[in-house]
Short mmCIF file of C-alpha atoms in Angstrom, two decimals:
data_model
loop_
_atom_site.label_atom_id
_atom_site.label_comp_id
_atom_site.label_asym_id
_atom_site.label_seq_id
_atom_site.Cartn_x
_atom_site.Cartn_y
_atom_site.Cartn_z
CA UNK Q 1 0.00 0.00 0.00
CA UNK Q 2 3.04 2.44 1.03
CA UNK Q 3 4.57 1.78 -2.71
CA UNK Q 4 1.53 2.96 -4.25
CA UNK Q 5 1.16 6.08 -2.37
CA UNK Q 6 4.87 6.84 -2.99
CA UNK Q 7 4.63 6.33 -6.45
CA UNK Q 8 1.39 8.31 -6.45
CA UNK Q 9 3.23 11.13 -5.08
CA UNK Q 10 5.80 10.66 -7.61
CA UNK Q 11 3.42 11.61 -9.72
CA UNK Q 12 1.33 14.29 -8.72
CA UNK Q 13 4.95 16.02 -7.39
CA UNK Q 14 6.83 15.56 -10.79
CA UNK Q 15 3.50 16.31 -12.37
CA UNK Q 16 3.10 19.48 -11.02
CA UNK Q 17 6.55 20.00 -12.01
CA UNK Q 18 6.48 19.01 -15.91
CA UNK Q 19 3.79 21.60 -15.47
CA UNK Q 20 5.50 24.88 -14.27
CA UNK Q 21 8.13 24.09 -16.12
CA UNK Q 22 6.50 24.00 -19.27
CA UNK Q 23 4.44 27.27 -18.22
CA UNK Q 24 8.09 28.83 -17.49
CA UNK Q 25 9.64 28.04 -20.78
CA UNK Q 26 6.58 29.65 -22.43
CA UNK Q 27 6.47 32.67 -20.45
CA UNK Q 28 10.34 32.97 -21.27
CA UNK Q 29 10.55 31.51 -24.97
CA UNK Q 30 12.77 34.41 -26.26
CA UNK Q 31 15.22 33.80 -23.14
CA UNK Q 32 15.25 30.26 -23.61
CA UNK Q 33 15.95 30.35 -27.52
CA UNK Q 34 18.87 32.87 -26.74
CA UNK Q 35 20.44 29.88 -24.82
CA UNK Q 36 23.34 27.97 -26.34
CA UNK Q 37 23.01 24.62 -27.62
CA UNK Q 38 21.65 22.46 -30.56
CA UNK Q 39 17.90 21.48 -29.25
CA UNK Q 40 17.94 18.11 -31.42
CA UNK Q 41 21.60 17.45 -30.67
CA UNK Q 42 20.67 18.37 -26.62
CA UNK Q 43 17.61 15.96 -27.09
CA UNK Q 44 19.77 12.91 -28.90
CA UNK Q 45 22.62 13.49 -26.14
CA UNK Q 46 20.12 13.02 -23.37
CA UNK Q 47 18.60 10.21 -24.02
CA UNK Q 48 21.60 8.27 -24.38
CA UNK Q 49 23.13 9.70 -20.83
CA UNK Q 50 19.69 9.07 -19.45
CA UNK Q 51 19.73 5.62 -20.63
CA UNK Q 52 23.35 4.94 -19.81
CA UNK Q 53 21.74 6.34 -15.90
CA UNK Q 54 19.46 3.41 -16.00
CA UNK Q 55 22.20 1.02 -16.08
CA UNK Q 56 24.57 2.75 -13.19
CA UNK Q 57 25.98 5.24 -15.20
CA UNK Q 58 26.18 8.54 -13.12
CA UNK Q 59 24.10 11.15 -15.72
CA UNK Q 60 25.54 14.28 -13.82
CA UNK Q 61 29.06 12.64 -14.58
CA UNK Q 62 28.59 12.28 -17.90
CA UNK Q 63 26.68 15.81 -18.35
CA UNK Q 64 28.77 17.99 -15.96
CA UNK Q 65 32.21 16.78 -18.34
CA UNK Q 66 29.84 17.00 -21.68
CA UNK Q 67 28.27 20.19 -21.33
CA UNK Q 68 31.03 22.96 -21.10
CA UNK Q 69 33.07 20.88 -23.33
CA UNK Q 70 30.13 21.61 -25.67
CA UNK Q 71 29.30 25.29 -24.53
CA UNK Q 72 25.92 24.32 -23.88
CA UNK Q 73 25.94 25.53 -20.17
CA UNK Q 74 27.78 27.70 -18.48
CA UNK Q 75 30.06 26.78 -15.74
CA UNK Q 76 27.57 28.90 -13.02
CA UNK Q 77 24.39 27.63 -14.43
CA UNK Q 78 25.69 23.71 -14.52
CA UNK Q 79 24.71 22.38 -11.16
CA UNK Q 80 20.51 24.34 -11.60
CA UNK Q 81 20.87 22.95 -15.19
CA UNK Q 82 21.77 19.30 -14.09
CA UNK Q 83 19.08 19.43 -11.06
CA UNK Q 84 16.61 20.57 -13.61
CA UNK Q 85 17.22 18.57 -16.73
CA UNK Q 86 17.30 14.93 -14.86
CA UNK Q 87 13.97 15.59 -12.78
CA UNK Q 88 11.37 13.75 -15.42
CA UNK Q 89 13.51 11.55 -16.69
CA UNK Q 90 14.44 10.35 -13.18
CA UNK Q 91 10.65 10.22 -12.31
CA UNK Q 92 9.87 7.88 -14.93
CA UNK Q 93 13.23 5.76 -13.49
CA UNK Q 94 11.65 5.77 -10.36
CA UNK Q 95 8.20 4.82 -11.49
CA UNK Q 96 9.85 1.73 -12.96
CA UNK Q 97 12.49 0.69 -10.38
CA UNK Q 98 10.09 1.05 -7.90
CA UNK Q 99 7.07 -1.00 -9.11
CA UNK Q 100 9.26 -3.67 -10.45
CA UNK Q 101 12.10 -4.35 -7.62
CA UNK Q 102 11.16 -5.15 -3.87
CA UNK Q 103 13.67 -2.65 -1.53
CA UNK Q 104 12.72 -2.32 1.83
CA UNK Q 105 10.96 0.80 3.09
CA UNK Q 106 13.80 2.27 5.03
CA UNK Q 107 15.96 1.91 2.15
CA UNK Q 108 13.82 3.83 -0.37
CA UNK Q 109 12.51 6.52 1.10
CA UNK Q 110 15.62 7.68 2.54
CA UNK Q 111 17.18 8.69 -0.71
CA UNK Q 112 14.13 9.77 -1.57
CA UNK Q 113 13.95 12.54 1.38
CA UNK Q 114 18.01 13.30 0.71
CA UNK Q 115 17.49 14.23 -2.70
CA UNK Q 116 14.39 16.19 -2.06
CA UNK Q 117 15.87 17.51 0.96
CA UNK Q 118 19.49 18.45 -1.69
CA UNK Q 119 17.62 19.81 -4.54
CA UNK Q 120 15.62 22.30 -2.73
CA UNK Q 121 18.39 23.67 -0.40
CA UNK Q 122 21.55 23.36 -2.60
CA UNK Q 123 21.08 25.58 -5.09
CA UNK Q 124 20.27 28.45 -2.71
CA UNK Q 125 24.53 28.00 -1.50
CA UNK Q 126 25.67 26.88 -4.77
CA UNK Q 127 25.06 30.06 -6.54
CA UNK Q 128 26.63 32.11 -4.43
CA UNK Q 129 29.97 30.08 -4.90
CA UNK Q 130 32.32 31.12 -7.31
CA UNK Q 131 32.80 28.94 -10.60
CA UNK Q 132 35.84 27.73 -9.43
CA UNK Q 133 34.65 26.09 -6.32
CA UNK Q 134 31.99 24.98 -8.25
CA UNK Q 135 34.11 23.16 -10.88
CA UNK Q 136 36.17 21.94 -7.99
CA UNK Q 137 32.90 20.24 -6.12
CA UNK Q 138 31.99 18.51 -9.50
CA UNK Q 139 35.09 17.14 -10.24
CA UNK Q 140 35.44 15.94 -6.88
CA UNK Q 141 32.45 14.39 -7.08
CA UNK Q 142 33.43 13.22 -10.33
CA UNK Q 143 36.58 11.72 -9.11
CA UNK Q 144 34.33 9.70 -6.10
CA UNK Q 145 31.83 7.95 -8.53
CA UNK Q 146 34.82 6.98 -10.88
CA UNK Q 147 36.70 5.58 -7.64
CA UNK Q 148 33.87 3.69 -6.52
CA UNK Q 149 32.48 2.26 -10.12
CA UNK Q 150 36.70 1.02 -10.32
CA UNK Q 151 36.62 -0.26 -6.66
CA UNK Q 152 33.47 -1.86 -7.27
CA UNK Q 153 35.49 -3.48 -10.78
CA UNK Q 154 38.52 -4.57 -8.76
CA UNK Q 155 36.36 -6.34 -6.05
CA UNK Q 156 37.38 -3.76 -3.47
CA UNK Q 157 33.73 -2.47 -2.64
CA UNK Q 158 31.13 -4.97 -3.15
CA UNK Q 159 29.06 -5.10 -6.42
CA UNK Q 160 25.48 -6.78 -6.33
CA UNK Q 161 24.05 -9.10 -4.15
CA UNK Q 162 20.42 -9.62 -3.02
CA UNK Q 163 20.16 -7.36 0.20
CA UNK Q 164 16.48 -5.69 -0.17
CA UNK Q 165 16.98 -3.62 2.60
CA UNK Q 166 20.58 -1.44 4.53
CA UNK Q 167 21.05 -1.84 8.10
CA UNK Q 168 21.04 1.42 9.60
CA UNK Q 169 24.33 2.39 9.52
CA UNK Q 170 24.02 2.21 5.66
CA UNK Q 171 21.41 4.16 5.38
CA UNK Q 172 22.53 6.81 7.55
CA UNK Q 173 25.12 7.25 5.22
CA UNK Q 174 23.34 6.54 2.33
CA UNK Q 175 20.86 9.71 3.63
CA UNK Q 176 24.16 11.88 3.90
CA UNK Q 177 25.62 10.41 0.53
CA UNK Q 178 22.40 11.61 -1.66
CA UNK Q 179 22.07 15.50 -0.03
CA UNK Q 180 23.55 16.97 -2.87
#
């Protein structure tokens, strides 16, 4: 019963989303169309980092190293653009994960409330920050998911398994891990 209210929430939360954003982008077309960037090319390039996210693939990884290369986004505007841009595809993720693969309660709504908790409060600090220190947090961060995806290669940090649920210590860290 809990997993259907969750993903009913999902819903009516990235719902409600989908539409202010769309109200947004019309209300600010000209802005929008001044923005750098090749729609179709933006469109193709998402949908393969989005699908390479559905098998482990870190999409902000592969989008924060893409996107300046590209002049798409700039440096200030990356960590509002990646927040943004990953919110429906990441909805329909969840809709999927979460009404095909049995996790314990614990265990999913904690990341749940870290993201939440990281996407609203973040970007009020982050764009204050100079680029620098911006570039410095996402290539730390960069440097972290590529140390764990090798450790987890090399048989250092365990891959798989059939856990459904974290003991607490996990997910206390696992709640501190996702707060962007």
């Amino acid at each position: 019963m809990i997993i259907y209210i969750i993903l009913a929430l999902v819903v009516i939360v990235n719902g409600t989303f989908a539409l202010t954003f769309f109200r947004d982008l019309m209300a600010n077309k000209d802005t929008v169309m001044k923005e750098p960037g090749n729609p179709i090319a933006l469109a193709i390039f998402s949908f393969i980092i989005f699908l390479l996210s559905s098998f482990g693939v870190s999409d902000f990884a592969i989008a924060a190293a893409l996107y300046p290369k590209l002049k798409w986004v700039e440096d200030r505007k990356l960590p509002g653009t990646l927040n943004t841009e990953c919110v429906i595809p990441v909805a329909f993720m969840a809709l999927i994960y979460i009404s095909s693969i049995d996790v314990g309660l614990a265990t999913l709504i904690v990341p749940i409330v870290g993201q939440v908790t990281g996407s609203y409060l973040s970007p009020r600090y982050v764009v204050k920050l100079p680029v620098d220190t911006i570039k410095k947090f996402v290539s730390a961060g960069l440097f972290i998911a590529a140390g764990l995806i090798l450790a987890g290669k090399f048989g250092i940090y365990p891959l798989g398994g059939d856990l459904t649920s974290l003991p607490t210590g996990m997910l206390i860290l696992l709640g501190i891990d996702v707060t962007p």
